[in-house]
Coordinates of C-alpha atoms in Angstrom, one line a residue:
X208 CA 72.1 104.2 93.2
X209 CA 73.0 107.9 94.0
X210 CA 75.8 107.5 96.3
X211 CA 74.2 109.6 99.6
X212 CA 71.0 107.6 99.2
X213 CA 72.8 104.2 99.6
X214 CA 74.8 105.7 102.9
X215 CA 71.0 106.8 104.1
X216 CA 70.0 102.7 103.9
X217 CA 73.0 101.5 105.5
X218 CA 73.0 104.4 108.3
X219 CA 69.5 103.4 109.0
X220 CA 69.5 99.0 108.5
X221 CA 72.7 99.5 111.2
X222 CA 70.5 101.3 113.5
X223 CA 67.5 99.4 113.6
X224 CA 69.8 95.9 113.3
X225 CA 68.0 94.8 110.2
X226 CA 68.6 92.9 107.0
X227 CA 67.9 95.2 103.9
X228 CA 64.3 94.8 102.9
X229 CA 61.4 96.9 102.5
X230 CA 59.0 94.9 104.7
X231 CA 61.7 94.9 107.6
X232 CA 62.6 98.7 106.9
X233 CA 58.6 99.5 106.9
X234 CA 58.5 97.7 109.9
X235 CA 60.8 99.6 112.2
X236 CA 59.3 102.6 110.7
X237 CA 55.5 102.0 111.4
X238 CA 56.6 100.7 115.5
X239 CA 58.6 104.3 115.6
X240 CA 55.7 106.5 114.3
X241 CA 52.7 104.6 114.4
X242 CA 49.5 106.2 112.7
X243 CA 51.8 108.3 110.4
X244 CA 50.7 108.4 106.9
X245 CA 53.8 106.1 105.4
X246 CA 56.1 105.2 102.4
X247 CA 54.1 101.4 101.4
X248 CA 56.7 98.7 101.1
X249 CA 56.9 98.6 97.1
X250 CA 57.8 102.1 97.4
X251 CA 60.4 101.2 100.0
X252 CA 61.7 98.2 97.4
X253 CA 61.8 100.2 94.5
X254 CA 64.2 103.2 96.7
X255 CA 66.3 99.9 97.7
X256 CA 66.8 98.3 94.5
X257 CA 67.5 101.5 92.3
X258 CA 64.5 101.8 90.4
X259 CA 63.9 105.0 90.8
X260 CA 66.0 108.6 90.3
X261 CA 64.2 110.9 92.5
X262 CA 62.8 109.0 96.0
X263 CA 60.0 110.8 97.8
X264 CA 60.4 113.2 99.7
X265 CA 58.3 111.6 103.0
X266 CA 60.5 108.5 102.4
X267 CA 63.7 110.5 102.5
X268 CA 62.5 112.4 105.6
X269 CA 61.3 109.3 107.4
X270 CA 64.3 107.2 107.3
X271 CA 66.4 110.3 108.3
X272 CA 64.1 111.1 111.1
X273 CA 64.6 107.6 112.4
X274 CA 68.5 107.8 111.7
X275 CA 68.5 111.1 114.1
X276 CA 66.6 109.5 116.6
X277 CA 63.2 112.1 116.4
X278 CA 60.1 111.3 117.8
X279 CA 56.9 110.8 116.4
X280 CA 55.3 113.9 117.9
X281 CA 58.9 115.8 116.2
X282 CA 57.7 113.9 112.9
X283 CA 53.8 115.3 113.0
X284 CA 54.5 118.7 113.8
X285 CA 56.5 119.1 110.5
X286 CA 54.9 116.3 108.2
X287 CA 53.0 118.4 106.6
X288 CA 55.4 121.2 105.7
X289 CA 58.4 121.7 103.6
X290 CA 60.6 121.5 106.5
X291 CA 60.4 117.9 106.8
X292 CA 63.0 117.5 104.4
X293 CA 65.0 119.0 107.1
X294 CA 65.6 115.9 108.4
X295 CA 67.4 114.2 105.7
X296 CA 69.7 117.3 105.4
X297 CA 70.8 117.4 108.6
X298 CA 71.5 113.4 107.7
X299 CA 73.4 115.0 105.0
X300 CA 75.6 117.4 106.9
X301 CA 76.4 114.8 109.5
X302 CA 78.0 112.6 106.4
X303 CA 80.0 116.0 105.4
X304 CA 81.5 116.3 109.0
X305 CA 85.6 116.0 108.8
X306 CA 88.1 116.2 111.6
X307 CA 90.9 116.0 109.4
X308 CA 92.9 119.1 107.9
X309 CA 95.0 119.0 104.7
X310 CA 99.1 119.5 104.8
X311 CA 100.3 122.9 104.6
X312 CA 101.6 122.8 100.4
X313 CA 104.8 124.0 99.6
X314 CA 105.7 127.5 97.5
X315 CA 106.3 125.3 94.3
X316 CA 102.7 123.8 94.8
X317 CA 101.2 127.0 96.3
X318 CA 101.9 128.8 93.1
X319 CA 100.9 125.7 91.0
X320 CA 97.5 126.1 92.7
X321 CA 97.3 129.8 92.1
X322 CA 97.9 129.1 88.3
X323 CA 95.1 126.3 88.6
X324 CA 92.8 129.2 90.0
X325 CA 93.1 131.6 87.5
X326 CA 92.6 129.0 85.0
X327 CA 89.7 128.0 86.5
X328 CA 88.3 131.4 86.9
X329 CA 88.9 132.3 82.5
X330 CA 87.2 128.9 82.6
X331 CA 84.4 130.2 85.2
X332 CA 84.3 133.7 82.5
X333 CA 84.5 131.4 79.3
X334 CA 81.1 129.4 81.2
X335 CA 79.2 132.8 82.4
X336 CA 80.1 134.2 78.1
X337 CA 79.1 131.1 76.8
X338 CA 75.7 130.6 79.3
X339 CA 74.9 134.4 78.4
X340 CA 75.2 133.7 74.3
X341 CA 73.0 130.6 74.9
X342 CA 70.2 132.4 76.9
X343 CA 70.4 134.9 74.4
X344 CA 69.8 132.1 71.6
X345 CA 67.2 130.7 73.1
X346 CA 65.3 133.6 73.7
X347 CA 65.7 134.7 70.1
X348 CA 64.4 131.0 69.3
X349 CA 61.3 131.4 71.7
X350 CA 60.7 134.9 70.5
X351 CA 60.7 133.1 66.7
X352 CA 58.5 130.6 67.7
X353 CA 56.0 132.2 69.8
X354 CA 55.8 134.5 66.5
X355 CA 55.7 131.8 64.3
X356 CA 54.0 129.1 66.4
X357 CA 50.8 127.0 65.4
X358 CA 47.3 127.8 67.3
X359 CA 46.5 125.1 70.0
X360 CA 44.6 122.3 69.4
X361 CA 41.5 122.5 70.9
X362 CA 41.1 120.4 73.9
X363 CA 38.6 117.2 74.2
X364 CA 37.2 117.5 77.3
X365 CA 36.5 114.2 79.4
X366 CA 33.2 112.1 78.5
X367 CA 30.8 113.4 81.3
X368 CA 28.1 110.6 82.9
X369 CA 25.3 112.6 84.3
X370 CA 24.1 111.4 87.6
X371 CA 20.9 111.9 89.0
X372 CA 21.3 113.0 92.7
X373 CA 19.4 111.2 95.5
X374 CA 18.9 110.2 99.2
X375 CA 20.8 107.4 99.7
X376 CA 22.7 105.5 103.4
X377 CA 26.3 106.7 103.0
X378 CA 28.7 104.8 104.9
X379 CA 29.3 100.6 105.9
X380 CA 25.9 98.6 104.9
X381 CA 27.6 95.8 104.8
X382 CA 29.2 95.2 108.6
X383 CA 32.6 95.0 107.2
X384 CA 33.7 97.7 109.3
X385 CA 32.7 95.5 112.3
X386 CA 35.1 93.1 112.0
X387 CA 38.2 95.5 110.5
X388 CA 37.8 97.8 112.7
X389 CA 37.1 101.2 110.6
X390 CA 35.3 102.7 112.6
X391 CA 35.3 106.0 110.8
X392 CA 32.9 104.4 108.1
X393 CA 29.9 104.4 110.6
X394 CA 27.9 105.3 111.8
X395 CA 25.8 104.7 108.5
X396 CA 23.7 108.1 107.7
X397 CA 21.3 109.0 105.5
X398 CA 22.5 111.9 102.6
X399 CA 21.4 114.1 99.5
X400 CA 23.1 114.8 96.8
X401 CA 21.9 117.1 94.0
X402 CA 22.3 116.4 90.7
X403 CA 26.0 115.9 89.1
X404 CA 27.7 114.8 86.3
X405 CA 31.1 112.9 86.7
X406 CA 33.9 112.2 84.5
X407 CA 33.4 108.3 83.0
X408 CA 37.2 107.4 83.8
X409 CA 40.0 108.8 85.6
X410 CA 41.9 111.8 84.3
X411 CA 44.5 110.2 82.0
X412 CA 48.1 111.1 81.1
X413 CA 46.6 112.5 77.5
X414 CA 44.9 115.0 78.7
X415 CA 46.8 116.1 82.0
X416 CA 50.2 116.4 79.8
X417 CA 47.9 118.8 77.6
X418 CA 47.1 120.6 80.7
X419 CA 51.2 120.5 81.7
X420 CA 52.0 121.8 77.8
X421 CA 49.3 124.7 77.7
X422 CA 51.1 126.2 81.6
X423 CA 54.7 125.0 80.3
X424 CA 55.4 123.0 83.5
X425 CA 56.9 119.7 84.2
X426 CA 54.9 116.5 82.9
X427 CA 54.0 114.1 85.7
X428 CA 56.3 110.7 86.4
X429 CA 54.9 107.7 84.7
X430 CA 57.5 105.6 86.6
X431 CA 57.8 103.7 83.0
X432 CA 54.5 102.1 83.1
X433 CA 53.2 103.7 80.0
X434 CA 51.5 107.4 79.4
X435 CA 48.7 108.1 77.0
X436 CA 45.2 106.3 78.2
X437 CA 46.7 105.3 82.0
X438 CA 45.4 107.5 84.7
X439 CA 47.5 110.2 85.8
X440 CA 49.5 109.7 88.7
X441 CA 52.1 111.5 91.2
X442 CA 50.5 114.4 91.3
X443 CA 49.2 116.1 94.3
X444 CA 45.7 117.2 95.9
X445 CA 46.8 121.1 94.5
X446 CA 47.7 120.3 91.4
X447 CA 44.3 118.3 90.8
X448 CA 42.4 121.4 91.2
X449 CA 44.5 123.6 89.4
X450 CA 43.7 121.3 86.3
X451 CA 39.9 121.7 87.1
X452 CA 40.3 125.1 87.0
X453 CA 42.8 124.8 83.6
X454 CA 39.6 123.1 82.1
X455 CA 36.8 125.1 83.3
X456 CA 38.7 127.9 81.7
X457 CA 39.2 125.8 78.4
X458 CA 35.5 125.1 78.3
X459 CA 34.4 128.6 79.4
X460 CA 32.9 127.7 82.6
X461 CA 33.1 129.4 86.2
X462 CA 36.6 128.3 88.2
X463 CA 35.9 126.7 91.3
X464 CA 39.0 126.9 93.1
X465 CA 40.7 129.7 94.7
X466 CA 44.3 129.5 95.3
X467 CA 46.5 131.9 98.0
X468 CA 50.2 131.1 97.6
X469 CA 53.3 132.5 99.2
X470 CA 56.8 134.7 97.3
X471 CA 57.8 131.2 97.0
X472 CA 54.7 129.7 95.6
X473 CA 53.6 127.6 98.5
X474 CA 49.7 127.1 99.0
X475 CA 48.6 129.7 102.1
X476 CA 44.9 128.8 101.3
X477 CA 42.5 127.2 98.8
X478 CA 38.9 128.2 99.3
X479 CA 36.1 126.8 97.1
X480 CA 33.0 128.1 95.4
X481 CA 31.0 124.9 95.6
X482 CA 28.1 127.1 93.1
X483 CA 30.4 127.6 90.1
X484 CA 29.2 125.9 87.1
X485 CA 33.1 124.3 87.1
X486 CA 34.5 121.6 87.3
X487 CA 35.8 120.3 90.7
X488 CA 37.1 117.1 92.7
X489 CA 34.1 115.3 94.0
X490 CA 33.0 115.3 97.8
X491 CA 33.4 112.2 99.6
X492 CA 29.5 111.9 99.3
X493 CA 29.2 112.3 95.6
X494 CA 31.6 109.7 95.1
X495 CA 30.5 107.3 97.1
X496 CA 26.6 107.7 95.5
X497 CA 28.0 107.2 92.1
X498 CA 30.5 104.5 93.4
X499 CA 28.1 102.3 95.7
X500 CA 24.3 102.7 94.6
X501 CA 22.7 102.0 91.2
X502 CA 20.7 105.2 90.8
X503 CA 18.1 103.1 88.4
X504 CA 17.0 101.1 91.0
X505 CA 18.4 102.5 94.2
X506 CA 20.6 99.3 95.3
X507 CA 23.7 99.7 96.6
X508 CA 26.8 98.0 96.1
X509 CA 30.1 97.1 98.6
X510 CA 32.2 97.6 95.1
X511 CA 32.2 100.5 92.6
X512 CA 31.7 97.7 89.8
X513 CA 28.6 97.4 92.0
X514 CA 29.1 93.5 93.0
X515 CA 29.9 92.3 96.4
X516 CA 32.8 90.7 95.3
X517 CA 35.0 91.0 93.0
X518 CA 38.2 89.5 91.0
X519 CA 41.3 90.5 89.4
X520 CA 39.4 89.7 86.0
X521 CA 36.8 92.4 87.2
X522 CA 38.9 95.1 89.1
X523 CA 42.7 96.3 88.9
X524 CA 43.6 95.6 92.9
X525 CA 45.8 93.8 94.5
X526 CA 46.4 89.9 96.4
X527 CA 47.7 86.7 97.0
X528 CA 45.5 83.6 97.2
X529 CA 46.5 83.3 100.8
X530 CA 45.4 86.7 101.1
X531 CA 41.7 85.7 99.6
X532 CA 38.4 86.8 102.0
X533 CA 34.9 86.7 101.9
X534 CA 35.0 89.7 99.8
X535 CA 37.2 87.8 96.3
X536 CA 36.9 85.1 94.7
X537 CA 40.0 84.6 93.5
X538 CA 43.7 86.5 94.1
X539 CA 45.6 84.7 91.3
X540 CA 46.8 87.9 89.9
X541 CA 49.1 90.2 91.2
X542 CA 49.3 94.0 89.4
X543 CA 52.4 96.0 89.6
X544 CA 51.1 99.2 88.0
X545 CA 48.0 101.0 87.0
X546 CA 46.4 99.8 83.9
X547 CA 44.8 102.2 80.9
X548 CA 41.3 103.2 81.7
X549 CA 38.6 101.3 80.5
X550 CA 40.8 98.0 81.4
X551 CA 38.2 97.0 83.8
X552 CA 34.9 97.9 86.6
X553 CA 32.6 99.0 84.6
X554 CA 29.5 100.2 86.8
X555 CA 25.7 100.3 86.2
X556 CA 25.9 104.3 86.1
X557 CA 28.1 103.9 83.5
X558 CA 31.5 104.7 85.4
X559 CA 35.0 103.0 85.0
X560 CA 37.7 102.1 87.8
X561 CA 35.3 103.4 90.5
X562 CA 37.1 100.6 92.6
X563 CA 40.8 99.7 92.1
X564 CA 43.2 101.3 89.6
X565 CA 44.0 104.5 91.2
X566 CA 43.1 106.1 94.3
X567 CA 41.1 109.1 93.8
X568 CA 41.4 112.8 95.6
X569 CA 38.3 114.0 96.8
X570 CA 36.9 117.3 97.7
X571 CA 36.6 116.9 101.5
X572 CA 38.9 117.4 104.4
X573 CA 39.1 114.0 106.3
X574 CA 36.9 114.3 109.8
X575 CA 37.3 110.4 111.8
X576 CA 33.6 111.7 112.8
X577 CA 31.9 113.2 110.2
X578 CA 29.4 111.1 109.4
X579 CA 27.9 111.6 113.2
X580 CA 27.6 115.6 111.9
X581 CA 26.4 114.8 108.4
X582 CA 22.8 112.9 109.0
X583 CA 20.2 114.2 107.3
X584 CA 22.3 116.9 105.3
X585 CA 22.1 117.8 101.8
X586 CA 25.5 117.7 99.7
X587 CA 27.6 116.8 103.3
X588 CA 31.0 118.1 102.3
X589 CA 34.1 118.6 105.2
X590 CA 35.6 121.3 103.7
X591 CA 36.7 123.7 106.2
X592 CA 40.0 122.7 107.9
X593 CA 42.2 119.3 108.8
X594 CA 45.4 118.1 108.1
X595 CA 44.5 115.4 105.4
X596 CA 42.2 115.1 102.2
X597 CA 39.7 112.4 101.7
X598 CA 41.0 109.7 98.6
X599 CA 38.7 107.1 98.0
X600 CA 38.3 103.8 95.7
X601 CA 41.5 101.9 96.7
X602 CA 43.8 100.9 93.9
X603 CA 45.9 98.6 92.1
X604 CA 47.9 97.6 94.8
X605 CA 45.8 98.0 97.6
X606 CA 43.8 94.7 99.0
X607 CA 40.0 93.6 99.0
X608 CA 39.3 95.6 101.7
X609 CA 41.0 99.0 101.1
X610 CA 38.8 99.2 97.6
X611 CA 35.5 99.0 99.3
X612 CA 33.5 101.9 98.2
X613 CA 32.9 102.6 102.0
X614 CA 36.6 102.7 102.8
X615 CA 37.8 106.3 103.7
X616 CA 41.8 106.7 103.0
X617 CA 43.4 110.0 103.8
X618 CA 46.3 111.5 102.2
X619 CA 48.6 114.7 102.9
X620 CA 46.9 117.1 100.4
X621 CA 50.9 117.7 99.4
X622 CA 51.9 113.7 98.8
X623 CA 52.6 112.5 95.7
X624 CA 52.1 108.8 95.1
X625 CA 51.9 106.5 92.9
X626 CA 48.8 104.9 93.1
X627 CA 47.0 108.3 93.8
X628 CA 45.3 109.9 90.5
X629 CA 41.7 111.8 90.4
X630 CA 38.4 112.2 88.3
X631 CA 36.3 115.4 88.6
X632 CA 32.7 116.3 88.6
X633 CA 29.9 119.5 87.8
X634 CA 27.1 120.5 89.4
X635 CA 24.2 120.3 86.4
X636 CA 20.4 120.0 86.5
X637 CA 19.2 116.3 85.6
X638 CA 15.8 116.0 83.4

């Protein structure tokens, strides 16, 4: 483990006077900043044990904010910026503090260091020479290839289900939220939807490295689990609809998304055509229609497999048998990754995964009281301002409850997780 990270866990276990485990660390953590969108406790285990290179950023920042002693309203009003990582640099320059001053050196070592320094500034020249010949190669080597280079592929896009749209009650029909407590999933409200057509599975690694290829930019972490047919994961709420707008371009369609960004790149504003014939994330209404009810017959469902309860043999989620409600039959099976699409929770509208697997971004803006606004409306969508975005459909290690289709997650449109992928949708008209 990288050795700064390791002094970060030990700075912050002696603090809070705890053994070194992610439940205890994720403990502390959730009493100092309660209601804060946090690190989950495999996350946590895999920083402790090594498993992973490049820790989140939010983790970093929380356990430094802790270490420095901020408070949870210091914590919210920079969460959602770059400057949260403030926190674990100041951590940093604390570590780099010395009192101590070196010896005065002799002349006999005074000029053995000025001989070190001039060798190490011909070896500083030889570097710059040697990095200059090697850009140079390489830009002869793109230029030769770009000349020389093969046409692209062309792209398969995603197998499309077309849904018809419909009134339906969006929200808990099933008095779960009654005894968890969610409130925001009531009250239950009648919507329309127009007609749409949504992807049959989450967007995979195949085609979202094709997407990372075509704008030559880094290709998402698979965190070893496997590429190829698995969703795509550790990507942000941005860079979902950047690829929607990659692939309406690809399939000569209208881009949805509009995109202001800063000198350095950093997302000012995203505004949204909701008429372009593109594709898109899906509202928090859209996918709860094609998740919950059975257009056929209009029935509705408390699972996007569209049962009322459900099994590890049916859905990719996540629990012990002691863990086992009214909503599973069994919890014999514990996932530790996402599995390819197609694995399992197949639906009568003839969707994939729409429970379990991955989380999914979704157009809206989360609003705790929306659904009191949205009764009666046609296409409902939050998408004017908040802090978080909507994700819905739980995922493989969330529990029986958190993949209800009624169950509204939010997620820092920035955050980059693990269990976090996306599907899109069009608009189209439905014979």
């Amino acid at each position: 483990m990288n050795e700064l990270y390791e002094k970060l866990i030990v700075a912050f276990t002696e603090k809070a006077n705890i053994e070194r485990d992610a439940a205890s660390m994720l403990a502390v953590l959730k009493d100092a900043y309660p209601e804060s969108t946090l690190p989950v406790a495999k996350t946590i285990k895999r920083f402790l044990d090594g498993e992973t290179s490049k820790p989140q950023r939010p983790l970093l920042g929380f356990l430094a904010a802790y270490i420095l002693g901020k408070t949870k309203e210091e914590v919210d009003a920079v969460y959602q910026s770059e400057n949260f990582g403030d926190f674990y640099a100041t951590f940093l320059e604390k570590q780099g503090i010395s009192d101590s001053l070196s010896p005065v050196p002799d002349t006999a070592h005074k000029q053995s260091l000025e001989t070190i320094e001039k060798l190490q500034k011909q070896i500083r020249h030889l570097k710059i020479f040697i990095g200059i010949f090697l850009l140079l190669l390489a830009t002869l080597i793109l230029i030769f290839w770009f000349i020389n280079r093969k046409p692209i592929l062309t792209i398969v896009l995603p197998k499309m289900i077309s849904i018809k749209g419909g009134t339906y009650k969006m929200g808990d029909s099933f008095g779960d939220s009654d005894a968890s407590g969610y409130s925001d999933e009531l009250p239950l409200h009648s919507v329309t939807v127009d007609n749409f057509e949504m992807s049959e599975t989450e967007i995979t690694f195949n085609l979202f490295d094709q997407y990372c290829l075509d704008n030559q930019i880094p290709l998402k972490e698979d965190l070893g689990w496997g590429r190829n047919d698995r969703p795509v994961i550790m990507l942000d709420w941005y860079e979902a609809t950047d690829f929607c707008n990659w692939l309406s371009r690809r399939a000569k369609l209208e881009s949805v998304y509009s995109t202001e960004r800063d000198k350095n790149g950093l997302v000012i504003k995203t505004t949204c055509n909701m008429n372009a014939n593109g594709f898109r994330l899906p509202t928090e209404a859209e996918w709860e229609y094609a998740a919950s009810v059975e257009i056929t017959s209009n029935t509705k469902y408390r699972f996007g497999n569209h049962s009322n309860t459900i099994n590890p043999d049916t859905i990719v989620f996540n629990c012990s048998e002691q863990e086992k409600t009214k909503y599973s039959t069994t919890c014999e099976t514990l996932f530790t990754s996402t599995k390819p699409v197609k694995h399992s929770g197949l639906n009568k509208n003839g969707l994939y995964d729409m429970s379990g697997n991955v989380n999914e971004w979704c157009q809206d803006y989360y609003d705790e009281n929306f659904y009191k606004k949205s009764n009666n409306t046609i296409n409902p969508v939050a998408n004017d301002s908040g802090i978080f975005r909507i994700v819905k459909g739980g995922s493989w290690n969330g529990d029986p409850e958190s993949i209800r289709t009624a169950f509204r997650e939010r997620q820092a449109p920035t955050c980059r997780d693990e269990d976090v992928g996306f599907r899109i949708v069009r608009r189209i008209s439905v014979q």
